C-alpha positions as semicolon CSV with decimal commas, in nm:
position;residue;x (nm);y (nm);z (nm)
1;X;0,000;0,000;0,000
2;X;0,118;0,355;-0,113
3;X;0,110;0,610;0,156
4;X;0,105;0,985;0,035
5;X;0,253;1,283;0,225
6;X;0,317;1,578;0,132
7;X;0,529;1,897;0,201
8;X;0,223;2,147;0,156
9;X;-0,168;2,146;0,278
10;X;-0,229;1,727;0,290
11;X;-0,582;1,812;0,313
12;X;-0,659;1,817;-0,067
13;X;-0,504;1,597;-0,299
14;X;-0,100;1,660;-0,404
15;X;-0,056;1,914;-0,640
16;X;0,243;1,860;-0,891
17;X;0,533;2,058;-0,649
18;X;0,428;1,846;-0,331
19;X;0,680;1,634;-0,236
20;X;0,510;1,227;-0,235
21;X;0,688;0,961;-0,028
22;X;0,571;0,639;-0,154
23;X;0,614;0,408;0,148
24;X;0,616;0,401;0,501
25;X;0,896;0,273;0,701
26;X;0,863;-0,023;0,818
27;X;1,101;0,028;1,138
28;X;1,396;0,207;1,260
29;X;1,680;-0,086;1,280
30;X;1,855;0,133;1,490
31;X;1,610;0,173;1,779
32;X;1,489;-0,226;1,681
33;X;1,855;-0,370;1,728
34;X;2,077;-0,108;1,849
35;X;2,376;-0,349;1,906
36;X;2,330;-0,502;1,511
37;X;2,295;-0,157;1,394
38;X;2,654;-0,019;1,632
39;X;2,838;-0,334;1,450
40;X;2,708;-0,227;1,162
41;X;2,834;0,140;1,173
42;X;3,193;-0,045;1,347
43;X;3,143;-0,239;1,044
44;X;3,145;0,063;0,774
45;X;3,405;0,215;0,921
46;X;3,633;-0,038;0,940
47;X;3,566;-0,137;0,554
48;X;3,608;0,277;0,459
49;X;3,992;0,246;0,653
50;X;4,244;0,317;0,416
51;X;4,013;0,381;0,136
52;X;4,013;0,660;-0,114
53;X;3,696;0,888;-0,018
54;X;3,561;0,928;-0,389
55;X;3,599;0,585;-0,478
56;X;3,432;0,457;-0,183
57;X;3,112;0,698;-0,204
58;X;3,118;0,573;-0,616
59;X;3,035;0,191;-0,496
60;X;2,837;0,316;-0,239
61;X;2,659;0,494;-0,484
62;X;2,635;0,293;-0,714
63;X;2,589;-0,024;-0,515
64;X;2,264;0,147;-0,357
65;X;2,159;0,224;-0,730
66;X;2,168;-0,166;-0,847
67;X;1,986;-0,275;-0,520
68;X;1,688;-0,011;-0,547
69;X;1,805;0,140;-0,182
70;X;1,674;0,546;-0,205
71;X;1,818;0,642;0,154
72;X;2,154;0,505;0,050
73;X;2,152;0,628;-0,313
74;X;2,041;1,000;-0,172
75;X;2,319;0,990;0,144
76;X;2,596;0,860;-0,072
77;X;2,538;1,074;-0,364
78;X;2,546;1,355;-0,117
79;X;2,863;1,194;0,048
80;X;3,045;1,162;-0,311
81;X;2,973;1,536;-0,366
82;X;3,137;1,645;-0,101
83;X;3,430;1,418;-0,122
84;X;3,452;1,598;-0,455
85;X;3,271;1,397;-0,701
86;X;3,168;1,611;-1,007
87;X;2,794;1,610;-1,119
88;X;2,824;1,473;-1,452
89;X;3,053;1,224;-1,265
90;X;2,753;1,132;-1,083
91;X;2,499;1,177;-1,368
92;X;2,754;0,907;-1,557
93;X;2,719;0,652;-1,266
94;X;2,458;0,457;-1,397
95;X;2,633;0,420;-1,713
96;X;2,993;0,425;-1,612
97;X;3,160;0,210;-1,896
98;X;3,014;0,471;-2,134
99;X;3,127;0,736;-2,011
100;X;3,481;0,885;-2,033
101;X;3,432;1,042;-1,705
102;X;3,582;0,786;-1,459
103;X;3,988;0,687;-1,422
104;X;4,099;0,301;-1,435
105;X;4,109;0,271;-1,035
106;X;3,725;0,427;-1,078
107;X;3,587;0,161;-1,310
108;X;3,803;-0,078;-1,182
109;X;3,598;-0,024;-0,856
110;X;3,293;0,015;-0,993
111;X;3,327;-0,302;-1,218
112;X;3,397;-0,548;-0,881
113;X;3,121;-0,335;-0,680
114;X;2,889;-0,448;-0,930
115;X;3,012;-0,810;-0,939
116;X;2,970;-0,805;-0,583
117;X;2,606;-0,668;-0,595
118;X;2,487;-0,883;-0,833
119;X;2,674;-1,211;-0,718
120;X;2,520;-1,457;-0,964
121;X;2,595;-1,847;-0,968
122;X;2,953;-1,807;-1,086
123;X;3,046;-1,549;-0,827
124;X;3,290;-1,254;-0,916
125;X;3,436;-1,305;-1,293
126;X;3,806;-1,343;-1,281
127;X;3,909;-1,078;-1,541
128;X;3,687;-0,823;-1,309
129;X;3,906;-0,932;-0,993
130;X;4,216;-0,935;-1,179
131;X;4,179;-0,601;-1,323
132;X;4,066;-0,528;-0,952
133;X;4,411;-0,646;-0,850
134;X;4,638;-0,479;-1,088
135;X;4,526;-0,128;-1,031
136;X;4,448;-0,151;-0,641
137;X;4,724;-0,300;-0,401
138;X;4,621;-0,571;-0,187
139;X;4,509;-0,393;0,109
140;X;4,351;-0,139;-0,119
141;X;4,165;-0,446;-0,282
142;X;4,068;-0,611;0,096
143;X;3,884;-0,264;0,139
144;X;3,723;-0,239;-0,170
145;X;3,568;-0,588;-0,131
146;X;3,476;-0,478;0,238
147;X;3,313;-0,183;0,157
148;X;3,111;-0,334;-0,119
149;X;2,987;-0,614;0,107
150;X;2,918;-0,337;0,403
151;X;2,725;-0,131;0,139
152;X;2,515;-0,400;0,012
153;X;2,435;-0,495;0,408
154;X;2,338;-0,144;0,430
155;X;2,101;-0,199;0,121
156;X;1,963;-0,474;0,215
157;X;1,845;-0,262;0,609
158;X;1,755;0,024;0,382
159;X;1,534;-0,175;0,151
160;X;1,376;-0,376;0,373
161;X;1,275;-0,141;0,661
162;X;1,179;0,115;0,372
163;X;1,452;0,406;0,471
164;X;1,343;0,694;0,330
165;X;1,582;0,997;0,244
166;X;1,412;1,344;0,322
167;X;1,439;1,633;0,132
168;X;1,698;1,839;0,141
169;X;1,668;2,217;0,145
170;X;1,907;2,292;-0,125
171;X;1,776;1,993;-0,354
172;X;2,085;1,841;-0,370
């Protein structure tokens, strides 16, 4: 079921600037399972050690895009912005191997992010780990893998206790 709010007068129906949230949420993990949701947070942070900034918020990004998360895919494209992401960087996300917007550690990352994310029967394809593994060294690479399987964790909370990102003042 589709609950409307709005940012305006909710007692007549939305008009085409009101803001609609199409769910509910479900819960609030934190407040459910506060200990789960600290480990979780030790978790992140512990996968982001060592990490560049911009290439972590990229497969956060785009991580949160492939798994349908909203929260995530608002926070993190906030997050990448401020790390110093461009915005046609971040328009090119969804479409990064078109692009010519994104260097070899970039795509690199993105290109085992998505592996992870989408971890079909034959797991991650060895030419995407090996390209992985030439351009990242191998604490670089034990990072990358973290953060991809902390961001799809987070995914998976923000999908199924419907997170919703709010809007933000400046639209961005």
């Amino acid at each position: 079921m589709t609950t409307i709010t709005t940012s305006h007068d909710t007692t007549s129906a939305p008009g085409p600037h009101d803001l609609v949230h199409a769910h509910a949420p479900r819960m609030v993990m934190g407040k459910a399972a506060p200990d789960f949701y600290k480990a979780m947070i030790a978790l992140d942070k512990a996968a982001s050690e060592g990490l560049d900034p911009v290439i972590a918020e990229l497969v956060k990004a785009r991580a949160s895009q492939l798994n349908g998360c909203a929260f995530c895919v608002d926070q993190h494209m906030a997050d990448a912005r401020k790390a110093g992401v461009t915005d046609q960087k971040l328009h090119g996300l969804t479409v990064w191997w078109e692009t010519p917007f994104f260097t070899v550690r970039e795509r690199a990352a993105l290109a085992l992010a998505e592996a992870v994310t989408r971890l079909g029967e034959r797991g991650v394809p060895d030419e995407v780990y090996d390209e992985a593994a030439r351009v990242f060294d191998e604490n670089e690479l034990a990072q990358l893998i973290a953060m991809a399987i902390t961001i799809n964790a987070w995914n998976r909370i923000g999908v199924t206790t419907r997170m919703s990102p709010t809007a933000r003042p400046d639209g961005i």
